[in-house]
Amino acid sequence: MIKTIRELLIEWWAGNTTTKMPIPTIYTYEVEVDGKRIHIESMCKSRIYVHYKARKKYPNAKYIRVAKRIKTY
């Protein structure tokens, strides 16, 4: 049976329009900034991105090192 455009549109509008979004993964890293240990959360797994976030948060820091990933949730 061939459906008309109107029937297809009604069927599409009446259908479930919500999409299931994936749950984001948050990574917590321990970062050393001028001898102090701080925690930075990131949605990206890359250690370089965490270093970039620490540089943005502490622009005058002389030494920044991403020590380790603490937790993933």
PDB file of C-alpha atoms in Angstrom:
ATOM      1  CA  MET A   1       0.000   0.000   0.000  1.00  0.00           C
ATOM      2  CA  ILE A   2       1.380   3.376  -0.986  1.00  0.00           C
ATOM      3  CA  LYS A   3       1.149   6.049   1.723  1.00  0.00           C
ATOM      4  CA  THR A   4       0.597   9.706   0.953  1.00  0.00           C
ATOM      5  CA  ILE A   5       2.951  12.381   2.152  1.00  0.00           C
ATOM      6  CA  ARG A   6       0.342  13.563   4.634  1.00  0.00           C
ATOM      7  CA  GLU A   7       0.034  10.096   6.174  1.00  0.00           C
ATOM      8  CA  LEU A   8       3.822   9.815   6.418  1.00  0.00           C
ATOM      9  CA  LEU A   9       4.065  13.213   8.131  1.00  0.00           C
ATOM     10  CA  ILE A  10       1.337  12.338  10.635  1.00  0.00           C
ATOM     11  CA  GLU A  11       3.063   9.052  11.383  1.00  0.00           C
ATOM     12  CA  TRP A  12       6.398  10.850  11.833  1.00  0.00           C
ATOM     13  CA  TRP A  13       4.930  13.581  14.103  1.00  0.00           C
ATOM     14  CA  ALA A  14       3.093  11.040  16.255  1.00  0.00           C
ATOM     15  CA  GLY A  15       6.198   8.910  16.687  1.00  0.00           C
ATOM     16  CA  ASN A  16       8.723   9.051  19.495  1.00  0.00           C
ATOM     17  CA  THR A  17      10.873  12.108  18.876  1.00  0.00           C
ATOM     18  CA  THR A  18      13.183  11.828  21.868  1.00  0.00           C
ATOM     19  CA  THR A  19      16.638  10.461  21.255  1.00  0.00           C
ATOM     20  CA  LYS A  20      18.660   8.672  23.857  1.00  0.00           C
ATOM     21  CA  MET A  21      21.822  10.621  24.520  1.00  0.00           C
ATOM     22  CA  PRO A  22      24.915   8.824  25.782  1.00  0.00           C
ATOM     23  CA  ILE A  23      25.918   9.516  29.362  1.00  0.00           C
ATOM     24  CA  PRO A  24      29.126  11.568  29.410  1.00  0.00           C
ATOM     25  CA  THR A  25      32.198  10.091  31.031  1.00  0.00           C
ATOM     26  CA  ILE A  26      34.049  12.387  33.432  1.00  0.00           C
ATOM     27  CA  TYR A  27      37.732  11.838  34.098  1.00  0.00           C
ATOM     28  CA  THR A  28      39.377  13.233  37.231  1.00  0.00           C
ATOM     29  CA  TYR A  29      43.109  13.910  37.048  1.00  0.00           C
ATOM     30  CA  GLU A  30      45.621  14.839  39.705  1.00  0.00           C
ATOM     31  CA  VAL A  31      47.687  17.771  38.459  1.00  0.00           C
ATOM     32  CA  GLU A  32      50.764  19.271  40.079  1.00  0.00           C
ATOM     33  CA  VAL A  33      50.917  23.058  39.753  1.00  0.00           C
ATOM     34  CA  ASP A  34      54.034  24.690  41.242  1.00  0.00           C
ATOM     35  CA  GLY A  35      54.329  21.968  43.875  1.00  0.00           C
ATOM     36  CA  LYS A  36      50.618  21.904  44.842  1.00  0.00           C
ATOM     37  CA  ARG A  37      48.427  18.915  43.980  1.00  0.00           C
ATOM     38  CA  ILE A  38      45.009  19.827  42.573  1.00  0.00           C
ATOM     39  CA  HIS A  39      42.199  17.839  40.947  1.00  0.00           C
ATOM     40  CA  ILE A  40      40.858  18.767  37.510  1.00  0.00           C
ATOM     41  CA  GLU A  41      37.805  17.146  35.951  1.00  0.00           C
ATOM     42  CA  SER A  42      37.577  16.720  32.211  1.00  0.00           C
ATOM     43  CA  MET A  43      35.183  15.133  29.750  1.00  0.00           C
ATOM     44  CA  CYS A  44      38.105  14.392  27.454  1.00  0.00           C
ATOM     45  CA  LYS A  45      40.473  11.477  28.095  1.00  0.00           C
ATOM     46  CA  SER A  46      43.514  13.328  26.742  1.00  0.00           C
ATOM     47  CA  ARG A  47      46.196  14.348  29.243  1.00  0.00           C
ATOM     48  CA  ILE A  48      47.200  17.187  26.925  1.00  0.00           C
ATOM     49  CA  TYR A  49      43.705  18.676  27.228  1.00  0.00           C
ATOM     50  CA  VAL A  50      43.927  18.464  31.030  1.00  0.00           C
ATOM     51  CA  HIS A  51      47.283  20.250  30.851  1.00  0.00           C
ATOM     52  CA  TYR A  52      45.626  22.919  28.688  1.00  0.00           C
ATOM     53  CA  LYS A  53      42.792  23.334  31.245  1.00  0.00           C
ATOM     54  CA  ALA A  54      45.338  23.702  34.058  1.00  0.00           C
ATOM     55  CA  ARG A  55      47.247  26.304  32.009  1.00  0.00           C
ATOM     56  CA  LYS A  56      43.989  28.243  31.469  1.00  0.00           C
ATOM     57  CA  LYS A  57      43.123  28.049  35.186  1.00  0.00           C
ATOM     58  CA  TYR A  58      46.629  28.986  36.380  1.00  0.00           C
ATOM     59  CA  PRO A  59      48.125  31.191  33.627  1.00  0.00           C
ATOM     60  CA  ASN A  60      51.086  32.379  35.746  1.00  0.00           C
ATOM     61  CA  ALA A  61      52.207  28.905  36.853  1.00  0.00           C
ATOM     62  CA  LYS A  62      55.827  28.049  36.131  1.00  0.00           C
ATOM     63  CA  TYR A  63      55.446  24.276  36.401  1.00  0.00           C
ATOM     64  CA  ILE A  64      52.458  22.118  35.459  1.00  0.00           C
ATOM     65  CA  ARG A  65      52.502  18.331  35.387  1.00  0.00           C
ATOM     66  CA  VAL A  66      49.596  15.918  34.927  1.00  0.00           C
ATOM     67  CA  ALA A  67      50.439  13.254  37.507  1.00  0.00           C
ATOM     68  CA  LYS A  68      47.783  10.570  37.111  1.00  0.00           C
ATOM     69  CA  ARG A  69      44.156   9.791  36.395  1.00  0.00           C
ATOM     70  CA  ILE A  70      42.376   9.289  39.694  1.00  0.00           C
ATOM     71  CA  LYS A  71      38.879   8.224  38.773  1.00  0.00           C
ATOM     72  CA  THR A  72      36.472   7.762  35.898  1.00  0.00           C
ATOM     73  CA  TYR A  73      32.732   8.039  36.305  1.00  0.00           C
TER      74      TYR A  73
END
